[in-house]
mmCIF file of C-alpha atoms in Angstrom:
data_model
loop_
_atom_site.group_PDB
_atom_site.id
_atom_site.type_symbol
_atom_site.label_atom_id
_atom_site.label_comp_id
_atom_site.label_asym_id
_atom_site.label_seq_id
_atom_site.Cartn_x
_atom_site.Cartn_y
_atom_site.Cartn_z
ATOM 1 C CA GLY A 38 -24.824 168.353 -47.952
ATOM 2 C CA LYS A 39 -25.651 164.671 -49.023
ATOM 3 C CA MET A 40 -27.952 164.350 -51.874
ATOM 4 C CA SER A 41 -31.517 163.004 -51.181
ATOM 5 C CA ASN A 42 -34.403 162.131 -53.286
ATOM 6 C CA LEU A 43 -37.845 163.432 -52.340
ATOM 7 C CA ALA A 44 -39.570 159.623 -52.874
ATOM 8 C CA THR A 45 -37.889 158.800 -49.351
ATOM 9 C CA VAL A 46 -39.163 161.983 -47.847
ATOM 10 C CA CYS A 47 -43.090 161.632 -49.229
ATOM 11 C CA LYS A 48 -42.744 157.808 -47.489
ATOM 12 C CA SER A 49 -41.735 159.540 -44.019
ATOM 13 C CA ASN A 50 -44.412 160.263 -41.410
ATOM 14 C CA VAL A 51 -45.253 164.390 -41.345
ATOM 15 C CA SER A 52 -47.293 163.979 -37.879
ATOM 16 C CA ASP A 53 -48.779 160.271 -37.740
ATOM 17 C CA THR A 54 -49.778 161.390 -41.654
ATOM 18 C CA VAL A 55 -48.007 158.556 -44.234
ATOM 19 C CA ILE A 56 -47.621 159.491 -47.397
ATOM 20 C CA GLN A 57 -48.165 156.806 -49.448
ATOM 21 C CA GLU A 58 -47.510 157.823 -52.843
ATOM 22 C CA CYS A 59 -45.293 160.888 -54.568
ATOM 23 C CA PRO A 60 -46.403 163.631 -55.573
ATOM 24 C CA THR A 61 -49.513 161.666 -56.713
ATOM 25 C CA SER A 62 -51.547 161.705 -54.062
ATOM 26 C CA LEU A 63 -49.718 164.070 -51.299
ATOM 27 C CA MET A 64 -52.972 166.647 -52.645
ATOM 28 C CA GLU A 65 -54.648 164.296 -50.858
ATOM 29 C CA THR A 66 -53.394 164.263 -47.656
ATOM 30 C CA GLU A 67 -54.072 168.053 -47.178
ATOM 31 C CA ASN A 68 -56.639 167.987 -45.577
ATOM 32 C CA ALA A 69 -55.024 165.962 -42.789
ATOM 33 C CA ASP A 70 -52.404 165.639 -39.868
ATOM 34 C CA GLY A 71 -49.835 167.069 -42.605
ATOM 35 C CA PHE A 72 -51.135 170.159 -44.442
ATOM 36 C CA LEU A 73 -52.102 171.538 -40.629
ATOM 37 C CA ASN A 74 -48.838 170.785 -39.506
ATOM 38 C CA LEU A 75 -46.134 172.447 -42.143
ATOM 39 C CA VAL A 76 -48.753 175.345 -41.695
ATOM 40 C CA ARG A 77 -48.638 175.719 -37.867
ATOM 41 C CA TRP A 78 -44.969 175.430 -38.487
ATOM 42 C CA LYS A 79 -44.734 178.134 -40.606
ATOM 43 C CA ILE A 80 -46.613 180.142 -38.611
ATOM 44 C CA SER A 81 -44.580 179.386 -35.552
ATOM 45 C CA HIS A 82 -41.262 180.714 -37.996
ATOM 46 C CA GLU A 83 -43.254 183.581 -40.114
ATOM 47 C CA HIS A 84 -41.374 186.059 -37.551
ATOM 48 C CA GLU A 85 -37.485 184.965 -38.947
ATOM 49 C CA PRO A 86 -35.689 186.921 -40.920
ATOM 50 C CA PHE A 87 -35.317 185.705 -45.037
ATOM 51 C CA ARG A 88 -32.388 184.604 -46.759
ATOM 52 C CA PRO A 89 -32.031 185.704 -50.396
ATOM 53 C CA LEU A 90 -32.661 183.060 -52.451
ATOM 54 C CA VAL A 91 -30.572 180.974 -54.765
ATOM 55 C CA PHE A 92 -32.438 180.629 -58.906
ATOM 56 C CA GLY A 93 -30.639 178.149 -60.445
ATOM 57 C CA ALA A 94 -31.894 180.033 -63.571
ATOM 58 C CA GLY A 95 -30.733 177.587 -66.246
ATOM 59 C CA PHE A 96 -33.390 175.082 -68.038
ATOM 60 C CA GLY A 97 -32.684 171.929 -68.088
ATOM 61 C CA THR A 98 -29.963 170.329 -70.097
ATOM 62 C CA THR A 99 -27.841 173.431 -69.641
ATOM 63 C CA ALA A 100 -25.834 171.451 -67.087
ATOM 64 C CA THR A 101 -28.388 172.569 -63.867
ATOM 65 C CA HIS A 102 -27.773 169.084 -61.758
ATOM 66 C CA ALA A 103 -24.294 170.422 -61.759
ATOM 67 C CA MET A 104 -25.578 173.527 -61.102
ATOM 68 C CA PHE A 105 -27.488 172.112 -57.757
ATOM 69 C CA GLU A 106 -24.714 169.279 -56.692
ATOM 70 C CA ALA A 107 -22.583 172.907 -56.335
ATOM 71 C CA THR A 108 -25.342 174.683 -53.632
ATOM 72 C CA CYS A 109 -25.488 171.219 -52.412
ATOM 73 C CA ASP A 110 -22.098 171.596 -51.721
ATOM 74 C CA LEU A 111 -22.174 175.064 -50.570
ATOM 75 C CA GLN A 112 -24.606 174.006 -47.343
ATOM 76 C CA LEU A 113 -27.588 175.062 -49.074
ATOM 77 C CA ARG A 114 -30.325 173.434 -48.612
ATOM 78 C CA SER A 115 -31.676 172.883 -52.296
ATOM 79 C CA LEU A 116 -34.344 171.681 -54.378
ATOM 80 C CA HIS A 117 -33.557 169.799 -58.137
ATOM 81 C CA TYR A 118 -36.587 168.595 -59.145
ATOM 82 C CA PHE A 119 -37.552 165.619 -57.615
ATOM 83 C CA ASP A 120 -33.936 165.466 -56.115
ATOM 84 C CA HIS A 121 -32.809 167.374 -52.766
ATOM 85 C CA CYS A 122 -29.851 168.119 -50.427
ATOM 86 C CA GLY A 123 -29.388 169.483 -46.425
ATOM 87 C CA PHE A 124 -33.521 168.681 -44.966
ATOM 88 C CA GLY A 125 -32.206 165.644 -42.812
ATOM 89 C CA SER A 126 -35.511 164.484 -41.343
ATOM 90 C CA ASN A 127 -36.041 166.560 -39.065
ATOM 91 C CA GLN A 128 -40.155 167.499 -39.436
ATOM 92 C CA ASN A 129 -39.280 171.436 -39.961
ATOM 93 C CA SER A 130 -37.259 170.929 -42.199
ATOM 94 C CA LEU A 131 -40.719 169.320 -45.183
ATOM 95 C CA PRO A 132 -42.901 172.845 -45.178
ATOM 96 C CA GLY A 133 -40.901 173.266 -48.075
ATOM 97 C CA LEU A 134 -40.024 169.885 -49.530
ATOM 98 C CA LEU A 135 -43.601 169.136 -49.748
ATOM 99 C CA ALA A 136 -44.455 173.070 -51.394
ATOM 100 C CA HIS A 137 -41.827 171.747 -53.949
ATOM 101 C CA ILE A 138 -43.606 169.196 -54.782
ATOM 102 C CA ARG A 139 -46.695 170.750 -55.241
ATOM 103 C CA VAL A 140 -45.208 172.679 -57.928
ATOM 104 C CA ILE A 141 -44.061 169.620 -59.813
ATOM 105 C CA ARG A 142 -47.540 167.648 -59.964
ATOM 106 C CA ALA A 143 -49.168 171.026 -60.838
ATOM 107 C CA HIS A 144 -46.912 171.150 -64.131
ATOM 108 C CA LYS A 145 -46.569 167.761 -64.573
ATOM 109 C CA ALA A 146 -50.458 167.643 -64.276
ATOM 110 C CA LEU A 147 -50.066 169.871 -67.094
ATOM 111 C CA VAL A 148 -48.863 168.586 -69.372
ATOM 112 C CA HIS A 149 -50.344 165.439 -69.153
ATOM 113 C CA CYS A 150 -53.732 167.600 -69.864
ATOM 114 C CA ILE A 151 -52.560 168.995 -73.024
ATOM 115 C CA SER A 152 -50.757 165.986 -74.482
ATOM 116 C CA ASN A 153 -53.964 164.090 -73.488
ATOM 117 C CA ALA A 154 -56.366 167.111 -75.355
ATOM 118 C CA HIS A 155 -53.498 166.369 -78.476
ATOM 119 C CA TRP A 156 -54.541 162.677 -78.553
ATOM 120 C CA GLY A 157 -58.414 163.619 -78.491
ATOM 121 C CA GLY A 158 -58.799 164.021 -74.646
ATOM 122 C CA GLU A 159 -61.970 164.306 -73.548
ATOM 123 C CA GLN A 160 -61.287 166.174 -70.195
ATOM 124 C CA PRO A 161 -60.779 169.793 -70.398
ATOM 125 C CA CYS A 162 -57.660 171.337 -69.598
ATOM 126 C CA PRO A 163 -57.535 175.086 -66.977
ATOM 127 C CA SER A 164 -58.319 178.184 -69.079
ATOM 128 C CA VAL A 165 -54.705 180.091 -69.275
ATOM 129 C CA GLU A 166 -56.053 182.937 -66.290
ATOM 130 C CA GLU A 167 -56.782 179.594 -64.589
ATOM 131 C CA THR A 168 -53.662 177.962 -64.691
ATOM 132 C CA LEU A 169 -50.989 181.143 -64.982
ATOM 133 C CA ASP A 170 -52.984 181.896 -60.637
ATOM 134 C CA THR A 171 -52.731 178.003 -60.369
ATOM 135 C CA MET A 172 -48.485 178.416 -60.970
ATOM 136 C CA ARG A 173 -47.859 181.401 -58.842
ATOM 137 C CA TRP A 174 -49.817 180.617 -55.675
ATOM 138 C CA HIS A 175 -47.300 177.177 -55.817
ATOM 139 C CA ILE A 176 -44.310 179.260 -56.423
ATOM 140 C CA ASP A 177 -45.552 181.588 -53.656
ATOM 141 C CA GLN A 178 -45.655 178.665 -51.781
ATOM 142 C CA VAL A 179 -42.014 177.232 -52.018
ATOM 143 C CA VAL A 180 -40.557 180.850 -52.487
ATOM 144 C CA SER A 181 -42.211 181.466 -48.410
ATOM 145 C CA SER A 182 -40.537 178.273 -47.115
ATOM 146 C CA ARG A 183 -38.099 179.332 -44.942
ATOM 147 C CA ASP A 184 -36.778 176.331 -44.763
ATOM 148 C CA VAL A 185 -35.359 176.253 -49.140
ATOM 149 C CA ALA A 186 -32.138 177.822 -50.087
ATOM 150 C CA ALA A 187 -31.460 177.755 -53.648
ATOM 151 C CA ILE A 188 -34.305 176.071 -56.074
ATOM 152 C CA HIS A 189 -32.849 174.707 -59.629
ATOM 153 C CA ASP A 190 -34.857 172.791 -62.621
ATOM 154 C CA THR A 191 -38.260 172.239 -64.153
ATOM 155 C CA PRO A 192 -40.917 174.433 -63.347
ATOM 156 C CA TYR A 193 -38.675 177.295 -61.893
ATOM 157 C CA PRO A 194 -36.595 179.300 -65.792
ATOM 158 C CA GLU A 195 -39.282 178.195 -66.936
ATOM 159 C CA TYR A 196 -41.744 180.847 -65.317
ATOM 160 C CA ALA A 197 -38.257 182.758 -63.316
ATOM 161 C CA ASP A 198 -39.682 186.639 -64.762
ATOM 162 C CA TYR A 199 -41.996 185.481 -61.510
ATOM 163 C CA VAL A 200 -40.383 183.387 -59.734
ATOM 164 C CA ILE A 201 -37.506 186.832 -59.690
ATOM 165 C CA ASP A 202 -40.400 189.218 -58.636
ATOM 166 C CA ALA A 203 -41.900 186.861 -56.028
ATOM 167 C CA SER A 204 -38.527 186.714 -54.658
ATOM 168 C CA GLU A 205 -38.184 190.648 -54.145
ATOM 169 C CA ARG A 206 -42.382 190.584 -53.189
ATOM 170 C CA ILE A 207 -41.809 187.666 -50.115
ATOM 171 C CA ARG A 208 -38.321 188.000 -49.581
ATOM 172 C CA GLY A 209 -37.718 191.619 -49.331
ATOM 173 C CA THR A 210 -34.899 190.717 -51.248
ATOM 174 C CA LYS A 211 -33.754 190.101 -54.428
ATOM 175 C CA PRO A 212 -32.601 186.710 -55.799
ATOM 176 C CA ILE A 213 -28.804 185.339 -56.671
ATOM 177 C CA ILE A 214 -29.312 183.966 -59.925
ATOM 178 C CA LEU A 215 -26.241 181.452 -60.846
ATOM 179 C CA LEU A 216 -27.295 180.681 -64.764
ATOM 180 C CA SER A 217 -26.472 177.746 -66.240
ATOM 181 C CA THR A 218 -25.991 178.149 -70.126
ATOM 182 C CA ARG A 219 -25.647 176.409 -73.830
ATOM 183 C CA ARG A 220 -25.188 176.967 -76.943
ATOM 184 C CA PRO A 221 -28.930 177.501 -78.519
ATOM 185 C CA ARG A 222 -28.379 175.537 -81.470
ATOM 186 C CA ASP A 223 -26.972 172.209 -79.485
ATOM 187 C CA TRP A 224 -29.814 172.661 -76.438
ATOM 188 C CA ALA A 225 -32.216 172.863 -78.843
ATOM 189 C CA ALA A 226 -31.178 169.820 -79.983
ATOM 190 C CA LYS A 227 -30.775 168.111 -77.104
ATOM 191 C CA ARG A 228 -34.433 169.710 -75.798
ATOM 192 C CA ALA A 229 -36.364 168.800 -79.365
ATOM 193 C CA SER A 230 -36.042 164.819 -77.772
ATOM 194 C CA HIS A 231 -37.387 165.613 -74.709
ATOM 195 C CA ASP A 232 -41.489 164.245 -75.138
ATOM 196 C CA ALA A 233 -42.876 165.886 -72.755
ATOM 197 C CA ASN A 234 -41.672 169.843 -72.468
ATOM 198 C CA LEU A 235 -44.431 172.496 -72.531
ATOM 199 C CA VAL A 236 -43.778 174.581 -75.675
ATOM 200 C CA CYS A 237 -45.525 178.010 -76.584
ATOM 201 C CA LYS A 238 -47.503 178.650 -80.278
ATOM 202 C CA LEU A 239 -47.141 181.939 -79.629
ATOM 203 C CA LYS A 240 -44.367 184.343 -80.642
ATOM 204 C CA LEU A 241 -43.795 187.695 -79.277
ATOM 205 C CA VAL A 242 -43.599 191.068 -80.618
ATOM 206 C CA ILE A 243 -40.342 192.523 -79.737
ATOM 207 C CA ARG A 244 -39.636 196.088 -81.877
ATOM 208 C CA GLY A 245 -42.114 195.226 -84.461
ATOM 209 C CA LEU A 246 -40.370 191.642 -85.000
ATOM 210 C CA ASP A 247 -41.628 188.366 -84.129
ATOM 211 C CA HIS A 248 -40.195 185.752 -82.073
ATOM 212 C CA TYR A 249 -40.572 182.638 -80.611
ATOM 213 C CA ILE A 250 -41.153 182.138 -77.360
ATOM 214 C CA GLY A 251 -40.316 178.067 -77.098
ATOM 215 C CA GLU A 252 -40.277 176.934 -73.706
ATOM 216 C CA ASN A 253 -40.553 180.084 -71.120
ATOM 217 C CA LEU A 254 -43.210 179.277 -70.180
ATOM 218 C CA TYR A 255 -44.181 182.217 -67.687
ATOM 219 C CA TRP A 256 -43.199 184.752 -71.258
ATOM 220 C CA CYS A 257 -46.270 182.563 -73.062
ATOM 221 C CA ILE A 258 -48.999 183.057 -70.790
ATOM 222 C CA GLN A 259 -48.776 186.680 -70.609
ATOM 223 C CA VAL A 260 -48.905 187.484 -74.628
ATOM 224 C CA ALA A 261 -51.908 185.298 -75.041
ATOM 225 C CA LEU A 262 -53.397 187.573 -71.654
ATOM 226 C CA GLU A 263 -52.060 190.693 -74.003
ATOM 227 C CA ASN A 264 -54.123 188.985 -76.677
ATOM 228 C CA GLY A 265 -57.386 188.080 -74.718
ATOM 229 C CA TYR A 266 -56.877 184.435 -74.342
ATOM 230 C CA HIS A 267 -57.585 185.122 -70.485
ATOM 231 C CA ASP A 268 -60.746 182.094 -70.890
ATOM 232 C CA LYS A 269 -58.976 180.225 -74.040
ATOM 233 C CA SER A 270 -58.099 176.124 -73.375
ATOM 234 C CA ILE A 271 -54.752 176.818 -71.975
ATOM 235 C CA SER A 272 -53.527 173.788 -74.520
ATOM 236 C CA ASP A 273 -54.643 176.857 -77.446
ATOM 237 C CA ILE A 274 -51.362 178.083 -76.021
ATOM 238 C CA PHE A 275 -48.679 175.155 -75.738
ATOM 239 C CA SER A 276 -47.608 172.455 -77.109
ATOM 240 C CA VAL A 277 -46.405 169.493 -75.773
ATOM 241 C CA GLY A 278 -42.799 168.426 -77.345
ATOM 242 C CA ASN A 279 -43.254 166.715 -80.714
ATOM 243 C CA PHE A 280 -46.482 167.802 -81.111
ATOM 244 C CA PHE A 281 -45.689 171.478 -82.357
ATOM 245 C CA ASN A 282 -44.864 170.647 -85.622
ATOM 246 C CA SER A 283 -44.760 168.208 -88.207
ATOM 247 C CA SER A 284 -40.910 168.933 -88.685
ATOM 248 C CA LYS A 285 -38.003 168.764 -86.135
ATOM 249 C CA ASP A 286 -36.271 171.070 -87.977
ATOM 250 C CA GLU A 287 -38.871 173.956 -86.620
ATOM 251 C CA LEU A 288 -39.027 172.547 -83.742
ATOM 252 C CA VAL A 289 -35.502 172.424 -83.044
ATOM 253 C CA SER A 290 -35.492 176.217 -84.595
ATOM 254 C CA THR A 291 -38.742 176.894 -81.750
ATOM 255 C CA LEU A 292 -37.104 175.719 -79.049
ATOM 256 C CA GLY A 293 -33.116 177.872 -80.340
ATOM 257 C CA GLY A 294 -34.982 181.073 -81.174
ATOM 258 C CA GLY A 295 -36.926 181.167 -77.432
ATOM 259 C CA ILE A 296 -33.873 180.092 -75.579
ATOM 260 C CA GLN A 297 -31.137 182.605 -76.850
ATOM 261 C CA LEU A 298 -34.383 185.396 -76.205
ATOM 262 C CA TYR A 299 -34.232 184.224 -72.505
ATOM 263 C CA GLN A 300 -30.336 183.599 -71.702
ATOM 264 C CA ASP A 301 -30.120 187.502 -73.302
ATOM 265 C CA ARG A 302 -32.306 188.422 -71.142
ATOM 266 C CA MET A 303 -30.736 186.222 -67.554
ATOM 267 C CA GLU A 304 -27.343 187.205 -68.412
ATOM 268 C CA GLY A 305 -28.015 191.068 -67.473
ATOM 269 C CA LYS A 306 -29.927 189.283 -63.805
ATOM 270 C CA SER A 307 -27.399 186.601 -63.043
ATOM 271 C CA GLN A 308 -24.630 187.456 -60.886
ATOM 272 C CA TYR A 309 -23.013 183.546 -62.163
ATOM 273 C CA GLN A 310 -22.693 182.775 -65.296
ATOM 274 C CA VAL A 311 -21.346 179.242 -66.928
ATOM 275 C CA ASN A 312 -21.189 177.871 -69.683
ATOM 276 C CA LEU A 313 -20.295 174.040 -67.708
ATOM 277 C CA PHE A 314 -20.029 172.129 -72.039
ATOM 278 C CA GLU A 315 -17.424 174.343 -72.862
ATOM 279 C CA ARG A 316 -14.891 174.943 -70.026
ATOM 280 C CA SER A 317 -11.938 173.710 -70.678
ATOM 281 C CA PRO A 318 -10.109 171.839 -68.561
ATOM 282 C CA ARG A 319 -13.930 170.526 -66.538
ATOM 283 C CA LEU A 320 -14.658 172.560 -63.895
ATOM 284 C CA SER A 321 -15.287 169.708 -61.155
ATOM 285 C CA THR A 322 -18.692 170.315 -57.986
ATOM 286 C CA SER A 323 -16.557 171.228 -55.532
ATOM 287 C CA GLN A 324 -14.171 174.398 -58.490
ATOM 288 C CA LEU A 325 -17.831 175.359 -58.804
ATOM 289 C CA ALA A 326 -18.820 175.799 -56.198
ATOM 290 C CA VAL A 327 -16.080 178.049 -55.005
ATOM 291 C CA GLU A 328 -16.659 180.113 -58.199
ATOM 292 C CA ILE A 329 -20.242 180.809 -57.311
ATOM 293 C CA GLU A 330 -19.465 181.185 -53.745
ATOM 294 C CA ALA A 331 -16.734 183.814 -55.404
ATOM 295 C CA ALA A 332 -19.018 185.772 -57.359
ATOM 296 C CA THR A 333 -22.666 185.549 -54.859
ATOM 297 C CA ARG A 334 -20.036 186.559 -51.722
#
């Protein structure tokens, strides 16, 4: 399927409502015809059977775009941050795209708010519980969109456990999980150079031992709730990128520990997993697609 950028969709007509920007102005159309059209489309298709969601559960910087291109090659309507494929220009294909844009916008707003808080900004961030409720709602809208077949990249892996639960609850079947992996230390060293990733300040206790959570945002929120932090500001439990520690080595350890836990957990849930950085010879998109199809048949 041909890949496109969401900027194209965001500037297209939706029931005569023109979305001028993406994703900033999108929520401003929610009381307009465009949003009503989305609701009408969902209602008219509510009795169609769901297909299992294909969940690209690898974190960003593990070759998630290659996984996205492979699901596009398999003719699956796929989403990867601001890229998509298979949706065409048909307005009936827009609900899933719009729901996806809202997920990205909610995540970016969270990063912006926490970053401002670290700089001493006065705008209060939402509470831990409010943040969880918001992200759950947005993810549910994507999962419940029948026009979405595959999702990849931020923020879905960061909320992987919830994505899996939502897929089972809404679609009535477990998702097909594709896991792109990378050596934790290599991944963390690359990721530590990013300045817009949320990092958990808390630790997860497993069999009496403390473990870094890293960018596993859903786990971090769950730990916060278990500790009674429901009403605390989300900026109290998350940090943004290089604000986490004064030492880059410490940040790399934090991120590496988190991704190690995550990959170990998800390997037991995935139907297909691959470390594309260590495959030799390198896989082409079509070869990757063949492997995915064979593993998930």
